[in-house]
Amino acid sequence: MARGRKTRGRAAAPPPEDHDSSDDNDAADAPPPPAATAAAEVEHQPPEEGQNNANDESMEDGMEEESMEMAEEETRSRNNGRSDSNQRTPAAAAAAANNDEEEGEDDSVLKILLSTDNHLGYNERDAIRGRDSFAAFEEVLSLARHHKADMVLLSGDLFHDNKPSRKTLHTTMEILRRYCMGGESVGFQIVSDQKECLRSIVSGRANYEDEFYSVDLPIFTIHGNHDDPTRDGGESLLSAVDLLSVSNLVNYFGRQDEVDHIKVSPVLLQKGETKVALYGMGSMRDERLNRMWQSKKVKFLRPDQNQTGDDDDQDLYGESNWFNIFTLHQNRDLGRGSKNCVHESMIPEWMDLVVWGHEHECLINASESLVGTFRITQPGSSVATSLTAGESRRKHVGLLEIKGQQFRLKPIPLSSVGSFAVGDVSLGEKAREQGGVLDVEDPKVEERMSEVLVGEVEALV
């Protein structure tokens, strides 16, 4: 696994003693195996009456022998760290210890499936491509189920239109109910004040904690520029994502309602000994956000003991034991001008991983930031919405695995997305290659152009 952030001269701190992993506590308090109990009972069992006196001496010798063997066996078991009565070689004991250690590590590995820019409802009236966005989104959730992800993180633009059609809303809600509802338990918990970080209008907490619902694949999402909150004939700002949130189908976070300052409060997640601080910032106008960032009106709240009640939030060097993830939906600094994007230098350097939405080109592998203290992954859109070179790249989602301060990001290709090829054609050069020139006054110039373009398309395909 890769380190979340660079540290200098930092030794590994011991893991916190108190945590909420019920599996570890159950294993520690579990009674000894039945075989050891049976052996102890046999050792102290009195002789049966009516035995042959002639065999008393031999029986006593046999029992003495058996007791000594059992005592030696019990001693060997204690030395191997096991209470069973079966003798094990040192190699077998070491293998068993390694297996137990791996099982303990799995209890603290938080799995998050990363996806963004699903654009549900894109081109829905097209007879051929009308269901592409829904098929891709269904594959995303199917992969989350297949890889046993603890949760799904969406980085904006879940819907393509600000006011999705009834057909789009109906299909989306049907897919979410089919893949996110179930009877399995959720492996992590939220340890922060949910009213401060989640926009849950009804219950005030995450959807999987609502006793009237049975959600076993939680989805956490921010809004994008396509489904941002707007006033629809009233005072309240509502997004299409709010409709899914009030239905307890998704967990909506990262929304900023203040106009003069921005306060980003994290969703604090904990699974075993792994602690993750999830920061989200929904889409807003790039010029406004850039101006507020330059004016130092953007504030990120960091977890502390007052929020979590945990004395182990910092290690021996005073550094936070939280793995910090920041997801946003804005332009990247890719030649758009200094005021029309978010620069990597604006992001707090103590972040560990940034999940960047809005950019449709798939750059799923985590790359080092220009600042050098955190890494960036750009999942890209799950469906192509324009014929550009960036959209022609193979679409992926990412399976993020976090263990303590380390993480691993596995790219997973999407197979339901239609691919296309992009190429540049110079009609003048192609005509000269064929021994002629394109004359605009030639009555057959359109036919000649069509022949050249057909040949180029066939070559691309």
GROMACS .gro file of C-alpha atoms in nm:
model
  461
    1MET     CA    1   0.000   0.000   0.000
    2ALA     CA    2   0.115   0.356  -0.062
    3ARG     CA    3   0.171   0.602   0.217
    4GLY     CA    4  -0.099   0.864   0.244
    5ARG     CA    5   0.142   1.150   0.295
    6LYS     CA    6   0.515   1.204   0.326
    7THR     CA    7   0.667   1.202   0.674
    8ARG     CA    8   1.024   1.267   0.778
    9GLY     CA    9   1.187   1.077   1.062
   10ARG     CA   10   0.858   0.940   1.186
   11ALA     CA   11   0.849   0.606   1.364
   12ALA     CA   12   0.548   0.384   1.356
   13ALA     CA   13   0.330   0.463   1.656
   14PRO     CA   14   0.162   0.176   1.842
   15PRO     CA   15  -0.201   0.119   1.745
   16PRO     CA   16  -0.465   0.259   1.982
   17GLU     CA   17  -0.574   0.018   2.253
   18ASP     CA   18  -0.940   0.118   2.256
   19HIS     CA   19  -1.137   0.074   1.938
   20ASP     CA   20  -1.480  -0.037   1.835
   21SER     CA   21  -1.390  -0.355   1.654
   22SER     CA   22  -1.630  -0.611   1.802
   23ASP     CA   23  -1.452  -0.895   1.623
   24ASP     CA   24  -1.126  -0.835   1.808
   25ASN     CA   25  -1.302  -0.814   2.145
   26ASP     CA   26  -1.499  -1.129   2.076
   27ALA     CA   27  -1.182  -1.314   1.978
   28ALA     CA   28  -1.004  -1.202   2.293
   29ASP     CA   29  -1.294  -1.301   2.523
   30ALA     CA   30  -1.376  -1.625   2.342
   31PRO     CA   31  -1.373  -1.945   2.554
   32PRO     CA   32  -1.107  -2.214   2.485
   33PRO     CA   33  -1.187  -2.474   2.219
   34PRO     CA   34  -1.397  -2.772   2.331
   35ALA     CA   35  -1.107  -3.015   2.278
   36ALA     CA   36  -0.900  -2.853   2.555
   37THR     CA   37  -1.199  -2.857   2.793
   38ALA     CA   38  -1.260  -3.223   2.723
   39ALA     CA   39  -0.896  -3.302   2.792
   40ALA     CA   40  -0.912  -3.124   3.127
   41GLU     CA   41  -1.227  -3.312   3.223
   42VAL     CA   42  -1.071  -3.647   3.136
   43GLU     CA   43  -0.763  -3.561   3.342
   44HIS     CA   44  -0.968  -3.512   3.660
   45GLN     CA   45  -1.221  -3.791   3.598
   46PRO     CA   46  -1.237  -4.045   3.894
   47PRO     CA   47  -1.199  -4.418   3.818
   48GLU     CA   48  -1.517  -4.614   3.761
   49GLU     CA   49  -1.635  -4.858   4.028
   50GLY     CA   50  -1.629  -5.234   3.970
   51GLN     CA   51  -1.300  -5.245   3.790
   52ASN     CA   52  -1.089  -5.560   3.807
   53ASN     CA   53  -0.850  -5.535   4.105
   54ALA     CA   54  -0.587  -5.720   3.909
   55ASN     CA   55  -0.580  -5.438   3.656
   56ASP     CA   56  -0.583  -5.154   3.914
   57GLU     CA   57  -0.207  -5.111   3.909
   58SER     CA   58  -0.184  -5.112   3.528
   59MET     CA   59  -0.485  -4.873   3.501
   60GLU     CA   60  -0.324  -4.633   3.746
   61ASP     CA   61  -0.001  -4.647   3.549
   62GLY     CA   62  -0.196  -4.587   3.228
   63MET     CA   63  -0.382  -4.292   3.379
   64GLU     CA   64  -0.057  -4.150   3.512
   65GLU     CA   65   0.093  -4.183   3.167
   66GLU     CA   66  -0.216  -4.026   3.007
   67SER     CA   67  -0.215  -3.736   3.256
   68MET     CA   68   0.153  -3.671   3.191
   69GLU     CA   69   0.094  -3.674   2.815
   70MET     CA   70  -0.197  -3.436   2.851
   71ALA     CA   71   0.005  -3.204   3.074
   72GLU     CA   72   0.289  -3.199   2.818
   73GLU     CA   73   0.036  -3.143   2.544
   74GLU     CA   74  -0.119  -2.852   2.733
   75THR     CA   75   0.225  -2.699   2.790
   76ARG     CA   76   0.309  -2.727   2.419
   77SER     CA   77  -0.026  -2.564   2.333
   78ARG     CA   78   0.041  -2.273   2.568
   79ASN     CA   79   0.387  -2.225   2.422
   80ASN     CA   80   0.240  -2.209   2.072
   81GLY     CA   81  -0.020  -1.954   2.179
   82ARG     CA   82  -0.302  -2.201   2.123
   83SER     CA   83  -0.530  -2.383   2.368
   84ASP     CA   84  -0.618  -2.678   2.150
   85SER     CA   85  -0.498  -3.034   2.220
   86ASN     CA   86  -0.347  -3.099   1.878
   87GLN     CA   87   0.029  -3.083   1.851
   88ARG     CA   88   0.163  -2.835   1.593
   89THR     CA   89   0.502  -2.784   1.447
   90PRO     CA   90   0.660  -2.437   1.482
   91ALA     CA   91   0.605  -2.375   1.109
   92ALA     CA   92   0.233  -2.458   1.141
   93ALA     CA   93   0.203  -2.235   1.446
   94ALA     CA   94   0.371  -1.948   1.261
   95ALA     CA   95   0.140  -1.994   0.964
   96ALA     CA   96  -0.162  -1.990   1.194
   97ALA     CA   97  -0.036  -1.671   1.359
   98ASN     CA   98   0.008  -1.506   1.019
   99ASN     CA   99  -0.343  -1.605   0.918
  100ASP     CA  100  -0.483  -1.461   1.241
  101GLU     CA  101  -0.290  -1.140   1.181
  102GLU     CA  102  -0.423  -1.109   0.824
  103GLU     CA  103  -0.778  -1.161   0.946
  104GLY     CA  104  -0.727  -0.885   1.201
  105GLU     CA  105  -0.596  -0.650   0.932
  106ASP     CA  106  -0.901  -0.709   0.713
  107ASP     CA  107  -1.122  -0.590   0.997
  108SER     CA  108  -0.960  -0.246   0.971
  109VAL     CA  109  -0.945  -0.211   0.590
  110LEU     CA  110  -1.203   0.040   0.465
  111LYS     CA  111  -1.303  -0.020   0.101
  112ILE     CA  112  -1.445   0.274  -0.096
  113LEU     CA  113  -1.551   0.254  -0.459
  114LEU     CA  114  -1.474   0.585  -0.637
  115SER     CA  115  -1.684   0.715  -0.926
  116THR     CA  116  -1.787   1.053  -1.059
  117ASP     CA  117  -1.979   1.234  -1.334
  118ASN     CA  118  -2.235   0.961  -1.397
  119HIS     CA  119  -2.463   1.206  -1.585
  120LEU     CA  120  -2.777   0.996  -1.544
  121GLY     CA  121  -3.033   1.083  -1.810
  122TYR     CA  122  -2.781   1.199  -2.067
  123ASN     CA  123  -2.927   1.170  -2.418
  124GLU     CA  124  -3.217   0.970  -2.275
  125ARG     CA  125  -3.438   1.029  -2.580
  126ASP     CA  126  -3.187   0.868  -2.815
  127ALA     CA  127  -3.307   0.529  -2.932
  128ILE     CA  128  -2.955   0.381  -2.931
  129ARG     CA  129  -2.764   0.558  -2.652
  130GLY     CA  130  -3.057   0.650  -2.428
  131ARG     CA  131  -2.973   0.391  -2.160
  132ASP     CA  132  -2.593   0.422  -2.168
  133SER     CA  133  -2.570   0.636  -1.853
  134PHE     CA  134  -2.796   0.401  -1.655
  135ALA     CA  135  -2.612   0.089  -1.773
  136ALA     CA  136  -2.278   0.239  -1.667
  137PHE     CA  137  -2.414   0.346  -1.327
  138GLU     CA  138  -2.561   0.002  -1.271
  139GLU     CA  139  -2.222  -0.150  -1.349
  140VAL     CA  140  -2.057   0.083  -1.097
  141LEU     CA  141  -2.287  -0.040  -0.818
  142SER     CA  142  -2.252  -0.399  -0.933
  143LEU     CA  143  -1.873  -0.370  -0.905
  144ALA     CA  144  -1.913  -0.224  -0.555
  145ARG     CA  145  -2.113  -0.532  -0.459
  146HIS     CA  146  -1.872  -0.770  -0.628
  147HIS     CA  147  -1.565  -0.626  -0.455
  148LYS     CA  148  -1.748  -0.599  -0.120
  149ALA     CA  149  -1.697  -0.226  -0.089
  150ASP     CA  150  -1.802  -0.068   0.239
  151MET     CA  151  -1.936   0.241   0.062
  152VAL     CA  152  -1.949   0.428  -0.269
  153LEU     CA  153  -1.815   0.784  -0.309
  154LEU     CA  154  -1.955   0.995  -0.595
  155SER     CA  155  -1.785   1.326  -0.679
  156GLY     CA  156  -2.070   1.520  -0.840
  157ASP     CA  157  -2.286   1.535  -1.153
  158LEU     CA  158  -2.491   1.232  -1.065
  159PHE     CA  159  -2.759   1.376  -1.296
  160HIS     CA  160  -2.701   1.535  -1.635
  161ASP     CA  161  -2.987   1.785  -1.614
  162ASN     CA  162  -3.052   2.023  -1.329
  163LYS     CA  163  -3.417   1.916  -1.340
  164PRO     CA  164  -3.412   1.548  -1.436
  165SER     CA  165  -3.714   1.400  -1.609
  166ARG     CA  166  -3.953   1.170  -1.426
  167LYS     CA  167  -3.818   0.881  -1.629
  168THR     CA  168  -3.462   0.955  -1.516
  169LEU     CA  169  -3.563   0.992  -1.151
  170HIS     CA  170  -3.769   0.675  -1.160
  171THR     CA  171  -3.490   0.469  -1.320
  172THR     CA  172  -3.227   0.609  -1.084
  173MET     CA  173  -3.431   0.534  -0.773
  174GLU     CA  174  -3.506   0.183  -0.896
  175ILE     CA  175  -3.135   0.111  -0.949
  176LEU     CA  176  -3.041   0.251  -0.608
  177ARG     CA  177  -3.305   0.046  -0.429
  178ARG     CA  178  -3.197  -0.270  -0.609
  179TYR     CA  179  -2.826  -0.238  -0.529
  180CYS     CA  180  -2.813  -0.043  -0.202
  181MET     CA  181  -3.092  -0.202   0.002
  182GLY     CA  182  -3.022  -0.525   0.185
  183GLY     CA  183  -2.995  -0.700   0.517
  184GLU     CA  184  -2.618  -0.705   0.563
  185SER     CA  185  -2.452  -0.495   0.832
  186VAL     CA  186  -2.239  -0.190   0.746
  187GLY     CA  187  -1.879  -0.239   0.856
  188PHE     CA  188  -1.795   0.121   0.954
  189GLN     CA  189  -1.948   0.389   1.171
  190ILE     CA  190  -1.971   0.768   1.164
  191VAL     CA  191  -1.817   0.914   1.479
  192SER     CA  192  -1.874   1.285   1.406
  193ASP     CA  193  -2.184   1.499   1.452
  194GLN     CA  194  -2.385   1.397   1.147
  195LYS     CA  195  -2.603   1.707   1.153
  196GLU     CA  196  -2.293   1.917   1.093
  197CYS     CA  197  -2.162   1.725   0.793
  198LEU     CA  198  -2.459   1.549   0.627
  199ARG     CA  199  -2.758   1.711   0.464
  200SER     CA  200  -3.017   1.469   0.605
  201ILE     CA  201  -3.342   1.661   0.624
  202VAL     CA  202  -3.561   1.391   0.779
  203SER     CA  203  -3.366   1.172   1.021
  204GLY     CA  204  -3.057   1.388   1.078
  205ARG     CA  205  -2.824   1.091   1.029
  206ALA     CA  206  -2.686   0.859   0.763
  207ASN     CA  207  -2.940   0.651   0.571
  208TYR     CA  208  -2.803   0.316   0.688
  209GLU     CA  209  -2.861   0.417   1.051
  210ASP     CA  210  -3.231   0.480   1.000
  211GLU     CA  211  -3.425   0.201   1.173
  212PHE     CA  212  -3.703   0.225   0.913
  213TYR     CA  213  -3.468   0.148   0.622
  214SER     CA  214  -3.236  -0.141   0.543
  215VAL     CA  215  -2.936   0.000   0.356
  216ASP     CA  216  -2.619  -0.209   0.340
  217LEU     CA  217  -2.431  -0.023   0.063
  218PRO     CA  218  -2.417   0.347   0.162
  219ILE     CA  219  -2.354   0.605  -0.109
  220PHE     CA  220  -2.197   0.939  -0.020
  221THR     CA  221  -2.219   1.210  -0.285
  222ILE     CA  222  -2.162   1.580  -0.344
  223HIS     CA  223  -2.340   1.782  -0.612
  224GLY     CA  224  -2.182   1.895  -0.938
  225ASN     CA  225  -2.242   2.186  -1.174
  226HIS     CA  226  -2.515   1.992  -1.358
  227ASP     CA  227  -2.722   1.914  -1.048
  228ASP     CA  228  -2.632   2.210  -0.826
  229PRO     CA  229  -2.896   2.358  -0.590
  230THR     CA  230  -3.124   2.623  -0.740
  231ARG     CA  231  -3.429   2.817  -0.624
  232ASP     CA  232  -3.734   2.665  -0.785
  233GLY     CA  233  -4.002   2.919  -0.712
  234GLY     CA  234  -3.926   2.936  -0.339
  235GLU     CA  235  -3.677   3.041  -0.076
  236SER     CA  236  -3.513   2.701  -0.031
  237LEU     CA  237  -3.222   2.595  -0.247
  238LEU     CA  238  -3.285   2.240  -0.366
  239SER     CA  239  -3.082   2.003  -0.578
  240ALA     CA  240  -3.198   1.692  -0.758
  241VAL     CA  241  -2.971   1.509  -0.514
  242ASP     CA  242  -3.195   1.636  -0.232
  243LEU     CA  243  -3.475   1.419  -0.373
  244LEU     CA  244  -3.260   1.109  -0.334
  245SER     CA  245  -3.141   1.222   0.008
  246VAL     CA  246  -3.489   1.278   0.148
  247SER     CA  247  -3.578   0.931   0.016
  248ASN     CA  248  -3.285   0.786   0.216
  249LEU     CA  249  -3.119   0.650  -0.098
  250VAL     CA  250  -2.797   0.856  -0.078
  251ASN     CA  251  -2.604   1.057   0.181
  252TYR     CA  252  -2.565   1.413   0.054
  253PHE     CA  253  -2.273   1.616   0.192
  254GLY     CA  254  -2.035   1.897   0.093
  255ARG     CA  255  -2.301   2.161   0.032
  256GLN     CA  256  -2.221   2.523   0.117
  257ASP     CA  257  -2.514   2.759   0.178
  258GLU     CA  258  -2.320   3.064   0.301
  259VAL     CA  259  -2.224   3.326   0.043
  260ASP     CA  260  -1.948   3.508   0.231
  261HIS     CA  261  -1.743   3.216   0.366
  262ILE     CA  262  -1.696   2.840   0.329
  263LYS     CA  263  -1.663   2.597   0.618
  264VAL     CA  264  -1.589   2.237   0.521
  265SER     CA  265  -1.679   1.995   0.799
  266PRO     CA  266  -1.559   1.635   0.756
  267VAL     CA  267  -1.756   1.313   0.780
  268LEU     CA  268  -1.551   1.109   1.028
  269LEU     CA  269  -1.555   0.737   0.949
  270GLN     CA  270  -1.404   0.459   1.156
  271LYS     CA  271  -1.361   0.090   1.082
  272GLY     CA  272  -1.158  -0.100   1.337
  273GLU     CA  273  -0.839   0.099   1.388
  274THR     CA  274  -0.871   0.289   1.058
  275LYS     CA  275  -0.996   0.646   1.084
  276VAL     CA  276  -1.094   0.844   0.774
  277ALA     CA  277  -1.189   1.213   0.759
  278LEU     CA  278  -1.397   1.264   0.442
  279TYR     CA  279  -1.416   1.625   0.320
  280GLY     CA  280  -1.651   1.728   0.041
  281MET     CA  281  -1.709   2.049  -0.153
  282GLY     CA  282  -1.996   2.066  -0.399
  283SER     CA  283  -1.963   2.262  -0.720
  284MET     CA  284  -1.975   2.642  -0.719
  285ARG     CA  285  -1.868   2.913  -0.960
  286ASP     CA  286  -1.494   2.889  -1.013
  287GLU     CA  287  -1.440   3.267  -1.004
  288ARG     CA  288  -1.625   3.301  -0.674
  289LEU     CA  289  -1.448   3.004  -0.515
  290ASN     CA  290  -1.110   3.127  -0.637
  291ARG     CA  291  -1.174   3.473  -0.494
  292MET     CA  292  -1.283   3.332  -0.156
  293TRP     CA  293  -0.982   3.102  -0.143
  294GLN     CA  294  -0.747   3.390  -0.215
  295SER     CA  295  -0.920   3.592   0.059
  296LYS     CA  296  -0.870   3.304   0.305
  297LYS     CA  297  -1.242   3.259   0.356
  298VAL     CA  298  -1.227   2.882   0.299
  299LYS     CA  299  -1.183   2.690   0.623
  300PHE     CA  300  -1.136   2.316   0.671
  301LEU     CA  301  -1.229   2.182   1.015
  302ARG     CA  302  -0.992   1.913   1.143
  303PRO     CA  303  -1.096   1.630   1.377
  304ASP     CA  304  -1.000   1.661   1.741
  305GLN     CA  305  -1.076   1.494   2.070
  306ASN     CA  306  -1.378   1.717   2.127
  307GLN     CA  307  -1.544   1.584   1.811
  308THR     CA  308  -1.461   1.215   1.856
  309GLY     CA  309  -1.401   1.164   2.226
  310ASP     CA  310  -1.091   0.960   2.139
  311ASP     CA  311  -0.758   1.032   2.306
  312ASP     CA  312  -0.567   0.853   2.026
  313ASP     CA  313  -0.636   1.107   1.749
  314GLN     CA  314  -0.267   1.203   1.741
  315ASP     CA  315   0.047   0.993   1.737
  316LEU     CA  316   0.367   1.038   1.934
  317TYR     CA  317   0.480   1.320   1.704
  318GLY     CA  318   0.156   1.516   1.733
  319GLU     CA  319   0.043   1.428   1.381
  320SER     CA  320  -0.316   1.329   1.314
  321ASN     CA  321  -0.399   0.961   1.290
  322TRP     CA  322  -0.684   1.041   1.049
  323PHE     CA  323  -0.652   0.960   0.680
  324ASN     CA  324  -0.784   1.273   0.506
  325ILE     CA  325  -0.978   1.251   0.178
  326PHE     CA  326  -1.101   1.560  -0.008
  327THR     CA  327  -1.346   1.531  -0.297
  328LEU     CA  328  -1.445   1.831  -0.506
  329HIS     CA  329  -1.615   1.915  -0.836
  330GLN     CA  330  -1.427   2.203  -0.999
  331ASN     CA  331  -1.201   2.287  -1.293
  332ARG     CA  332  -0.840   2.181  -1.263
  333ASP     CA  333  -0.554   2.408  -1.360
  334LEU     CA  334  -0.524   2.284  -1.716
  335GLY     CA  335  -0.485   2.605  -1.915
  336ARG     CA  336  -0.818   2.758  -1.811
  337GLY     CA  337  -0.672   3.073  -1.656
  338SER     CA  338  -0.563   3.150  -1.303
  339LYS     CA  339  -0.911   3.254  -1.184
  340ASN     CA  340  -1.123   2.988  -1.352
  341CYS     CA  341  -0.999   2.684  -1.165
  342VAL     CA  342  -0.880   2.545  -0.833
  343HIS     CA  343  -0.503   2.531  -0.804
  344GLU     CA  344  -0.346   2.237  -0.626
  345SER     CA  345  -0.155   2.479  -0.405
  346MET     CA  346  -0.486   2.599  -0.259
  347ILE     CA  347  -0.567   2.257  -0.112
  348PRO     CA  348  -0.442   2.204   0.246
  349GLU     CA  349  -0.110   2.024   0.244
  350TRP     CA  350  -0.218   1.784   0.521
  351MET     CA  351  -0.463   1.612   0.287
  352ASP     CA  352  -0.369   1.256   0.194
  353LEU     CA  353  -0.581   1.194  -0.116
  354VAL     CA  354  -0.785   1.424  -0.340
  355VAL     CA  355  -1.066   1.278  -0.553
  356TRP     CA  356  -1.125   1.524  -0.837
  357GLY     CA  357  -1.461   1.537  -1.012
  358HIS     CA  358  -1.587   1.743  -1.309
  359GLU     CA  359  -1.298   1.651  -1.538
  360HIS     CA  360  -1.419   1.374  -1.772
  361GLU     CA  361  -1.082   1.238  -1.876
  362CYS     CA  362  -1.004   0.922  -1.681
  363LEU     CA  363  -0.678   0.958  -1.486
  364ILE     CA  364  -0.761   0.704  -1.219
  365ASN     CA  365  -0.408   0.621  -1.102
  366ALA     CA  366  -0.310   0.836  -0.806
  367SER     CA  367  -0.043   1.090  -0.903
  368GLU     CA  368   0.172   1.315  -0.689
  369SER     CA  369   0.041   1.669  -0.654
  370LEU     CA  370   0.246   1.973  -0.745
  371VAL     CA  371   0.263   2.055  -0.376
  372GLY     CA  372   0.410   1.713  -0.310
  373THR     CA  373   0.227   1.635   0.014
  374PHE     CA  374  -0.083   1.457  -0.119
  375ARG     CA  375  -0.194   1.254  -0.420
  376ILE     CA  376  -0.472   1.310  -0.671
  377THR     CA  377  -0.701   1.067  -0.851
  378GLN     CA  378  -0.935   1.174  -1.130
  379PRO     CA  379  -1.184   0.892  -1.201
  380GLY     CA  380  -1.341   1.072  -1.498
  381SER     CA  381  -1.697   1.033  -1.621
  382SER     CA  382  -1.863   0.693  -1.642
  383VAL     CA  383  -2.033   0.786  -1.973
  384ALA     CA  384  -1.905   0.991  -2.267
  385THR     CA  385  -2.097   1.318  -2.311
  386SER     CA  386  -1.881   1.477  -2.582
  387LEU     CA  387  -1.661   1.369  -2.871
  388THR     CA  388  -1.326   1.483  -2.734
  389ALA     CA  389  -0.989   1.314  -2.697
  390GLY     CA  390  -1.025   1.301  -2.318
  391GLU     CA  391  -1.358   1.120  -2.341
  392SER     CA  392  -1.212   0.859  -2.576
  393ARG     CA  393  -0.994   0.708  -2.302
  394ARG     CA  394  -1.110   0.384  -2.141
  395LYS     CA  395  -1.351   0.451  -1.854
  396HIS     CA  396  -1.265   0.323  -1.504
  397VAL     CA  397  -1.374   0.333  -1.144
  398GLY     CA  398  -1.135   0.294  -0.853
  399LEU     CA  399  -1.141   0.062  -0.553
  400LEU     CA  400  -0.974   0.250  -0.268
  401GLU     CA  401  -0.851   0.041   0.026
  402ILE     CA  402  -0.738   0.226   0.339
  403LYS     CA  403  -0.555   0.072   0.634
  404GLY     CA  404  -0.438   0.322   0.893
  405GLN     CA  405  -0.227   0.582   0.709
  406GLN     CA  406  -0.169   0.364   0.403
  407PHE     CA  407  -0.389   0.323   0.097
  408ARG     CA  408  -0.407   0.126  -0.226
  409LEU     CA  409  -0.605   0.232  -0.533
  410LYS     CA  410  -0.702  -0.038  -0.782
  411PRO     CA  411  -0.835   0.074  -1.125
  412ILE     CA  412  -1.134  -0.127  -1.250
  413PRO     CA  413  -1.237  -0.083  -1.617
  414LEU     CA  414  -1.600  -0.037  -1.714
  415SER     CA  415  -1.720  -0.269  -1.989
  416SER     CA  416  -2.067  -0.128  -2.052
  417VAL     CA  417  -1.944   0.208  -2.185
  418GLY     CA  418  -1.930   0.246  -2.562
  419SER     CA  419  -1.586   0.352  -2.686
  420PHE     CA  420  -1.490   0.572  -2.977
  421ALA     CA  421  -1.172   0.689  -3.150
  422VAL     CA  422  -1.058   1.043  -3.225
  423GLY     CA  423  -0.825   1.156  -3.502
  424ASP     CA  424  -0.719   1.473  -3.686
  425VAL     CA  425  -0.756   1.498  -4.062
  426SER     CA  426  -0.611   1.760  -4.296
  427LEU     CA  427  -0.818   1.749  -4.613
  428GLY     CA  428  -0.560   1.944  -4.813
  429GLU     CA  429  -0.278   1.704  -4.724
  430LYS     CA  430  -0.494   1.399  -4.798
  431ALA     CA  431  -0.587   1.537  -5.137
  432ARG     CA  432  -0.225   1.601  -5.224
  433GLU     CA  433  -0.136   1.249  -5.117
  434GLN     CA  434  -0.392   1.123  -5.365
  435GLY     CA  435  -0.239   1.331  -5.644
  436GLY     CA  436  -0.476   1.625  -5.653
  437VAL     CA  437  -0.602   1.931  -5.474
  438LEU     CA  438  -0.939   2.026  -5.331
  439ASP     CA  439  -1.086   2.303  -5.537
  440VAL     CA  440  -1.381   2.479  -5.376
  441GLU     CA  441  -1.516   2.556  -5.722
  442ASP     CA  442  -1.510   2.191  -5.822
  443PRO     CA  443  -1.871   2.067  -5.843
  444LYS     CA  444  -1.759   1.729  -5.706
  445VAL     CA  445  -1.558   1.867  -5.414
  446GLU     CA  446  -1.808   1.738  -5.157
  447GLU     CA  447  -1.787   1.386  -5.299
  448ARG     CA  448  -1.408   1.393  -5.287
  449MET     CA  449  -1.415   1.520  -4.927
  450SER     CA  450  -1.659   1.243  -4.830
  451GLU     CA  451  -1.432   0.979  -4.981
  452VAL     CA  452  -1.133   1.108  -4.785
  453LEU     CA  453  -1.327   1.120  -4.455
  454VAL     CA  454  -1.476   0.773  -4.502
  455GLY     CA  455  -1.129   0.633  -4.555
  456GLU     CA  456  -1.000   0.802  -4.237
  457VAL     CA  457  -1.292   0.676  -4.027
  458GLU     CA  458  -1.241   0.321  -4.152
  459ALA     CA  459  -0.873   0.346  -4.062
  460LEU     CA  460  -0.961   0.461  -3.708
  461VAL     CA  461  -1.212   0.182  -3.658
   0.00000   0.00000   0.00000
